[in-house]
Coordinates of C-alpha atoms in Angstrom, one line a residue:
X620 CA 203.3 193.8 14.6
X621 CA 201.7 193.2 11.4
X622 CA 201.5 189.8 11.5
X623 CA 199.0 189.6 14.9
X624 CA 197.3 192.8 13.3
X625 CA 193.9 193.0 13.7
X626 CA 191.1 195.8 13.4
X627 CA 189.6 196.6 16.8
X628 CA 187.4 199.6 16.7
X629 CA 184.1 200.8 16.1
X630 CA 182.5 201.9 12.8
X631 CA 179.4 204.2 12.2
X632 CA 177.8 204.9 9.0
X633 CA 174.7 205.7 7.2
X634 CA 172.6 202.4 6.5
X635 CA 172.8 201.5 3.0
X636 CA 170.2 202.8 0.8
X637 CA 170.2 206.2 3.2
X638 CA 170.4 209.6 0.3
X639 CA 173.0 211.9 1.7
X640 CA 174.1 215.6 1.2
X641 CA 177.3 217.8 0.9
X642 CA 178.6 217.9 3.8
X643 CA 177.1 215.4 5.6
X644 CA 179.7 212.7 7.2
X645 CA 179.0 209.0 5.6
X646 CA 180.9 206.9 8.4
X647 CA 182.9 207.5 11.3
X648 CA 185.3 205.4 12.5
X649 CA 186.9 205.2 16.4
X650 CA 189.8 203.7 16.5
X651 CA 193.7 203.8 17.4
X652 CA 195.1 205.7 15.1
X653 CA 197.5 202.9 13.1
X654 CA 193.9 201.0 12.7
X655 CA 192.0 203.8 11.1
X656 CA 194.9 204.7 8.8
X657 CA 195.6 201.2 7.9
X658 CA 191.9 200.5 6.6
X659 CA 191.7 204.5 4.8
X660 CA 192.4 203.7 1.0
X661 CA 190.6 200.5 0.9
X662 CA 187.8 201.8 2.8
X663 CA 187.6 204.7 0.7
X664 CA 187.9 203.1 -2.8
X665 CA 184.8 200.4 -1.6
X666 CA 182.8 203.2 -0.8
X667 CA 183.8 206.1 -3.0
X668 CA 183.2 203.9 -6.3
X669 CA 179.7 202.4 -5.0
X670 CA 178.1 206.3 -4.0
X671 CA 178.9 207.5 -7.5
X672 CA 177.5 204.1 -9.2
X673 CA 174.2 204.0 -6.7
X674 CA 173.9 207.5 -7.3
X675 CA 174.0 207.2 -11.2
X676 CA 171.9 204.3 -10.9
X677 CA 169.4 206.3 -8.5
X678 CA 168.9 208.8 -11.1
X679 CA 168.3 206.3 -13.9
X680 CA 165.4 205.0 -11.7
X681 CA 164.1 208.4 -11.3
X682 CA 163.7 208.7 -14.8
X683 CA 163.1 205.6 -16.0
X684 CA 159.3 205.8 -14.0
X685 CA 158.5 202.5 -13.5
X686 CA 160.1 200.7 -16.9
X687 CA 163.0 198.0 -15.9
X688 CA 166.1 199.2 -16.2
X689 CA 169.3 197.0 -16.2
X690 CA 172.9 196.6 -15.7
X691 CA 175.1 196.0 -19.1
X692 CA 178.1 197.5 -18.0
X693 CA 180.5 194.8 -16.9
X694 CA 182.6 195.4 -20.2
X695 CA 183.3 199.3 -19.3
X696 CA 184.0 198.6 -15.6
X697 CA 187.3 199.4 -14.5
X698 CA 188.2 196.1 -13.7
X699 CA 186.0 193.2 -12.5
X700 CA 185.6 194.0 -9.0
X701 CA 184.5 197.4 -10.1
X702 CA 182.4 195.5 -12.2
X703 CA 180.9 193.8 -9.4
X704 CA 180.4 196.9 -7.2
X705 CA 178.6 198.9 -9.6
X706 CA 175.9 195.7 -10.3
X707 CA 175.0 195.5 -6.4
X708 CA 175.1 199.3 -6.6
X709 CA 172.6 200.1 -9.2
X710 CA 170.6 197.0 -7.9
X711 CA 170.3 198.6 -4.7
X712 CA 169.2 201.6 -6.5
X713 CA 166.9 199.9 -8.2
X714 CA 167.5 198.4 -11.3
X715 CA 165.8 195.1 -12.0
X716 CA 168.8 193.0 -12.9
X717 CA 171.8 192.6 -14.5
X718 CA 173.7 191.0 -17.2
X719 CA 176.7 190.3 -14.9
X720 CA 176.4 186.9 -14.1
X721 CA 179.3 186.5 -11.6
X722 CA 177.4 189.4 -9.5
X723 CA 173.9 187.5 -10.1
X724 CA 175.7 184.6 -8.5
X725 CA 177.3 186.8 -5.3
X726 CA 174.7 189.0 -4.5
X727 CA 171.3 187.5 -5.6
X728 CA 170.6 189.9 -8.3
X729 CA 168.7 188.2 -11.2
X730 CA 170.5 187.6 -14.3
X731 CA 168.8 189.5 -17.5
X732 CA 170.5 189.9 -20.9
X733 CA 169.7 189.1 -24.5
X734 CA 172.2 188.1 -27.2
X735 CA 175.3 189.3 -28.9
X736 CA 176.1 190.7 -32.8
X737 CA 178.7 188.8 -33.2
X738 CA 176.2 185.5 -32.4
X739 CA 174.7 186.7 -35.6
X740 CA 177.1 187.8 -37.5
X741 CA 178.4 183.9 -36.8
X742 CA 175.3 183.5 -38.7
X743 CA 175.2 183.3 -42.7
X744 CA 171.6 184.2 -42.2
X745 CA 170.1 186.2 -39.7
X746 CA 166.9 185.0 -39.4
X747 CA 169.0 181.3 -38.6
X748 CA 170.8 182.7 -35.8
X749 CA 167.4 184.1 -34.3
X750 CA 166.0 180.9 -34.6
X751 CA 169.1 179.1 -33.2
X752 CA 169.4 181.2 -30.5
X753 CA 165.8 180.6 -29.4
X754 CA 166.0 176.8 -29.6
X755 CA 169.4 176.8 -27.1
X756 CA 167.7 179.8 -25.0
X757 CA 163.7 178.8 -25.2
X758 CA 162.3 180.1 -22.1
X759 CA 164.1 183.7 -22.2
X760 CA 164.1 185.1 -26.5
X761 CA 165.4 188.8 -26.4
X762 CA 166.7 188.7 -30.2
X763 CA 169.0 191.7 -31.1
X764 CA 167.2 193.6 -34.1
X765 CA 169.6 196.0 -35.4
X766 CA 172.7 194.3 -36.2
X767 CA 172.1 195.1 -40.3
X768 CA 168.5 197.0 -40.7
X769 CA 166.3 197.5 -37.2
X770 CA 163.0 197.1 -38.7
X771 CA 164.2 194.3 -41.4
X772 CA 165.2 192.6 -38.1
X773 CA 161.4 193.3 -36.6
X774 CA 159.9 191.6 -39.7
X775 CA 161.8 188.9 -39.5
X776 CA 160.9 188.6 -35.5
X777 CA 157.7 188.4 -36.8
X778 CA 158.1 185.8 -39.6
X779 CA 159.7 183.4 -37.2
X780 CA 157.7 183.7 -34.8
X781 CA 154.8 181.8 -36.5
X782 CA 157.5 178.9 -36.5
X783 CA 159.1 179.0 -33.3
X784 CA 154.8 179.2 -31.6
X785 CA 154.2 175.8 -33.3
X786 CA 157.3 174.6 -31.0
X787 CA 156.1 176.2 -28.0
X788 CA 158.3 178.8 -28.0
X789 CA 157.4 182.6 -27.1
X790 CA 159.4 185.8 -28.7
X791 CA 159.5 187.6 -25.0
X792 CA 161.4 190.9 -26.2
X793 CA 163.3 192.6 -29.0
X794 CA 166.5 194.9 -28.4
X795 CA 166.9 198.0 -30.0
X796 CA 171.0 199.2 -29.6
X797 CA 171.2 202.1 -32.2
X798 CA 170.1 204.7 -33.9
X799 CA 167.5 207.0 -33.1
X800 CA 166.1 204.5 -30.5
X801 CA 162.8 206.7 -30.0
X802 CA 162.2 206.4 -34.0
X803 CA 163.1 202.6 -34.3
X804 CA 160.8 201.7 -31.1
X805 CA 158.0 203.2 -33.0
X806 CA 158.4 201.7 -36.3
X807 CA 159.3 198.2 -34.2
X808 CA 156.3 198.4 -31.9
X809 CA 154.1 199.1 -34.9
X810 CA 155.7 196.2 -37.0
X811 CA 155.5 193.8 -34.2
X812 CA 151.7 194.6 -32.8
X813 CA 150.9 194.2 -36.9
X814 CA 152.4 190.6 -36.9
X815 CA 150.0 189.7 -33.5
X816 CA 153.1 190.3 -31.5
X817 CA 151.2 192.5 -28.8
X818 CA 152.8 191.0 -25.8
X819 CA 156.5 191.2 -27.2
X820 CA 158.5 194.2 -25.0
X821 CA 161.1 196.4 -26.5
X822 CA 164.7 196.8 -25.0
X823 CA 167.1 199.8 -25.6
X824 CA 170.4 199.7 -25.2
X825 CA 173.2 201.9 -26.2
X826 CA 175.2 204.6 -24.2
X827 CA 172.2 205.3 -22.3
X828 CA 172.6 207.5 -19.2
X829 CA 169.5 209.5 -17.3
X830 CA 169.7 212.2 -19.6
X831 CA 168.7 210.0 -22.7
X832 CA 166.2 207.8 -20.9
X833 CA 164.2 210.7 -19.7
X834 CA 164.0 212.1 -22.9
X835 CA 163.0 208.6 -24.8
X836 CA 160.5 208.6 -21.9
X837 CA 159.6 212.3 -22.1
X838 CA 159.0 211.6 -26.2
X839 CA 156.7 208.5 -25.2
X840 CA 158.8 206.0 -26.5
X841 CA 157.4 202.8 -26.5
X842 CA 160.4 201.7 -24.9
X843 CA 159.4 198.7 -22.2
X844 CA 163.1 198.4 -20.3
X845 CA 166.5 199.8 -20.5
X846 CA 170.3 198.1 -20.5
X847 CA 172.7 200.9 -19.3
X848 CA 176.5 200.4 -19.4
X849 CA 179.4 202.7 -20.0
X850 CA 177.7 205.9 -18.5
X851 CA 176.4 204.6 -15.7
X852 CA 179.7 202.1 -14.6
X853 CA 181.9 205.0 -15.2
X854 CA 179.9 207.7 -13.6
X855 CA 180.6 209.3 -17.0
X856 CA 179.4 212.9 -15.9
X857 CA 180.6 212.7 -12.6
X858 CA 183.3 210.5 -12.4
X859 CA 184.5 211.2 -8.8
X860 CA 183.2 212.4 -5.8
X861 CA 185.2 214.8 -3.7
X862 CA 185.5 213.3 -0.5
X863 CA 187.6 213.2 2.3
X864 CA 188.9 210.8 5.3
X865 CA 190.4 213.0 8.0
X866 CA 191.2 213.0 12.0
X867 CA 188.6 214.9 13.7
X868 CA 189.4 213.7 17.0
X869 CA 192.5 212.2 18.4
X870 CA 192.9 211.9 22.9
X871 CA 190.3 213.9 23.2
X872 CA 191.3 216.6 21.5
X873 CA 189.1 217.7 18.4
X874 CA 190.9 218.3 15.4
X875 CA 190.3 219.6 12.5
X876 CA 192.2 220.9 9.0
X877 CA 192.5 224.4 7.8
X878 CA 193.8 223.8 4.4
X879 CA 192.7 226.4 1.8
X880 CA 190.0 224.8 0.4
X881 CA 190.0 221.7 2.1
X882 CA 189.0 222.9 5.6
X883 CA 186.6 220.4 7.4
X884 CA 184.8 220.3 10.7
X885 CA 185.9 218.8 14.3
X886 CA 184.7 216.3 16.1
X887 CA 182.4 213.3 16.2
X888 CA 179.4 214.1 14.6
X889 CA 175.8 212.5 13.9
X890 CA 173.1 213.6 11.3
X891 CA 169.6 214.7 12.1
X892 CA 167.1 214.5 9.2
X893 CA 163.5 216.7 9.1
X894 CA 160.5 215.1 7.2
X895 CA 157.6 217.1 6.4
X896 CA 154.3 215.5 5.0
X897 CA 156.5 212.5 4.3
X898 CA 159.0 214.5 2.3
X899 CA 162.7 215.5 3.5
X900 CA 162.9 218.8 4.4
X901 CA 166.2 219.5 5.6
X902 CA 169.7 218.2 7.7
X903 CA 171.3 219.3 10.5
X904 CA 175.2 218.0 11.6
X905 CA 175.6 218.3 14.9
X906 CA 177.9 216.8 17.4
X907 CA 177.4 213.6 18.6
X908 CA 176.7 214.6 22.2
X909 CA 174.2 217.3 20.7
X910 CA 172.0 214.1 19.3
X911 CA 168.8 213.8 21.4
X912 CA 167.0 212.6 18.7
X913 CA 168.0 209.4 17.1
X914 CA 170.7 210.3 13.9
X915 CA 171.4 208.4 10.5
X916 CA 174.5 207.2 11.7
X917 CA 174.4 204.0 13.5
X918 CA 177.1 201.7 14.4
X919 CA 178.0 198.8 11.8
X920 CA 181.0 197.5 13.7
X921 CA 181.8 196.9 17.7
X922 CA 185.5 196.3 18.8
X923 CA 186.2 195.1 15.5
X924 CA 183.2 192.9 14.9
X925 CA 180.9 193.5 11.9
X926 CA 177.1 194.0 13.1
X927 CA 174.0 192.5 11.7
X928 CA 173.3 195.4 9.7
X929 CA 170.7 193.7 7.2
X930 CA 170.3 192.5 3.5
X931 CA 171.1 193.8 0.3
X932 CA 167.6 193.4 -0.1
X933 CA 166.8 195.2 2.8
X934 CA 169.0 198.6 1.5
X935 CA 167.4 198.5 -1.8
X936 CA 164.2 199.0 -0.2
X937 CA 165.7 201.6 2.3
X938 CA 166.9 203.2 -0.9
X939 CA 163.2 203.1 -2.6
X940 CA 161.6 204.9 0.4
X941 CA 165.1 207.1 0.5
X942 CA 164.1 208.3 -3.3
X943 CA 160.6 208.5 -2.7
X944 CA 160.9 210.9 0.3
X945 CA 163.6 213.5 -1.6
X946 CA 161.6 217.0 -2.6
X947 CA 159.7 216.8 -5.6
X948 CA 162.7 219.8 -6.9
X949 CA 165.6 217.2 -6.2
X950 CA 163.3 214.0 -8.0
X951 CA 163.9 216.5 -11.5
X952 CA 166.1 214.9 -13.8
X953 CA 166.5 218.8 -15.8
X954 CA 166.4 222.1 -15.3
X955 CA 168.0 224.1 -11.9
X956 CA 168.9 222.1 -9.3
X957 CA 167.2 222.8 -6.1
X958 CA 169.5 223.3 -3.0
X959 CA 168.7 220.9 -0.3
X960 CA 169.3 222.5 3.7
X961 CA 172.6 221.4 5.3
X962 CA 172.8 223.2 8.4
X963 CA 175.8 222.4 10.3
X964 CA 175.4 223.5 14.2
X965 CA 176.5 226.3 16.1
X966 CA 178.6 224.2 18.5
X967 CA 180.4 222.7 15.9
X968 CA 181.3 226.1 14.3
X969 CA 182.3 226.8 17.9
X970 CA 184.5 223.8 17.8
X971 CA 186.0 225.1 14.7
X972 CA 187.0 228.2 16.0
X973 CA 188.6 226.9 19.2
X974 CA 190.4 224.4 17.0
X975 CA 192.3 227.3 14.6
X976 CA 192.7 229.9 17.9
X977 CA 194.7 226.6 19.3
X978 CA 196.5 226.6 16.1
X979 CA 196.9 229.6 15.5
X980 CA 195.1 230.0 12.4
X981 CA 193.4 233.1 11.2
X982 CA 189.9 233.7 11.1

């Protein structure tokens, strides 16, 4: 049976780059039931990582406002497809690039990164490796500046670039990776714009998650882009997102389970989103046959054939207008959350009722 097996149903699901609520079903899938099973714990592990990674990533972008932000996280990843994933993630989101080059590669997402300590440390001499590194690298210097003393490293930036000019070579960026990154921006950007180095960005790096990037922004940093690993591949905060993959239907028949805790609704159901001068303004899950109005989930397979559901490119920009559309209260990086409207329909609370008076389960 396995060996002629092949997937034949029909997928649903939010188009990448859509922002979803609690509550809210992501994809829906109609098939026999050996099918649906047999795809559940891959399908869930693609998807589950990639909503907490995007999500992570969409928040950065929120709080970055308007600096470049980019993926260094490969080496934190939990393993190199997750590696993979959460770079086409947070480039969805947003981010500018990353310093995964094996994603570059697969998903069209330029390639951004600078240079390493231990290059340097190589080195006998610091200001040697910086001028090494920009001979073998001349069209893309971003020297690493705090490997001994931050703004030692700046002066010496500033020093060599006199020599590396006369060679035709520009100093594009320094990276900042420690310390208090605010502080050592300042004292860099003053140390560079002294030496004629106006044009030269500054890039911080260094367990950076939205938290810390709001603040250096907040503080007026004069921080130009960030590099964002560990907390953002790992979903440090948030590490897992309580989801679920359960019958609803089966012949016909709506289903649904009544665990304590784990109860969920019945049926096939579609999402209908309210806008208000441009702005999201509330959901409402209803059953599929309840959907006058077109819903967010729209098929992405047909009798086991994948649709022409887009680019990558074309989600990240469904995922710009997605963040640009969420209440000005849910855009907030700190302070009280605001609670966004989920209303789930009368007929499916209907649904639910009939489905535990079949069972036999008390109200």
């Amino acid at each position: 049976w396995l060996r002629d097996f092949r997937f034949s149903g029909d997928v649903y699901a939010l188009p990448e780059g859509t922002v979803f609520f609690a509550n809210e079903p992501v994809f829906r899938v109609v098939a026999p039931i050996a099918e649906a099973q047999y795809v559940e714990s891959r399908l869930i592990a693609i998807v589950h990582l990639q909503i907490l990674a995007a999500s992570k990533a969409a928040r950065l972008v929120l709080a970055a406002e308007g600096r470049n932000l980019v993926d260094f996280g490969m080496r934190r990843a939990h393993g190199f497809e997750a590696g993979l994933e959460v770079a086409r993630a947070a480039w969805l989101a947003g981010f500018q690039g990353t310093s995964n080059v094996a994603a570059g590669y697969r998903y069209g997402i330029p390639m951004s990164g600078t240079m390493a300590h231990s290059f340097i440390q190589a080195h006998t001499d610091e200001e040697r490796a910086f001028f090494e590194f920009a001979e073998s690298n001349p069209d893309n210097v971003t020297l690493l500046i705090d490997t001994y003393d931050t703004e030692r490293g700046a002066r010496r930036v500033v020093e060599l670039a006199r020599r590396l000019h006369e060679r035709g070579i520009v100093v594009r960026a320094v990276r900042l990776d420690s310390g208090d990154l605010a502080e050592h921006a300042r004292k860099v950007r003053a140390i560079l714009d002294a030496g004629g180095l106006t044009d030269t960005r500054i890039v911080a790096s260094g367990n950076l998650d939205e938290y810390s990037v709001h603040e250096l922004v907040a503080a007026r940093a004069p921080i130009d882009s960030f590099g964002v690993g560990t907390r953002m591949t790992t979903s440090a905060d948030a590490p897992y997102l309580d989801c679920a993959y359960k019958i609803q239907e089966y012949d016909g028949r709506a289903l649904r389970k009544h665990s304590e805790g784990k109860a969920t609704w019945p049926g096939r159901k579609q999402v209908l989103r309210r806008y208000e001068d441009g702005r999201m303004a509330g959901d409402r899950v209803v059953l599929e046959e309840e959907a006058s109005d077109e819903g967010l989930l729209s098929p992405v397979m047909k009798g086991g054939k994948r649709l022409d559901i887009g680019t990558l490119a074309d989600a990240r920009e469904r995922c710009r207008q997605s963040l640009t559309a969420l209440p000005e209260g849910l855009r907030r990086i700190t302070g009280e959350a605001e609670e966004y409207p989920v209303e789930i329909s009368e007929r499916i609370r209907r649904l639910a009722e009939a489905c535990d008076e079949r069972e036999g389960v008390a109200g």
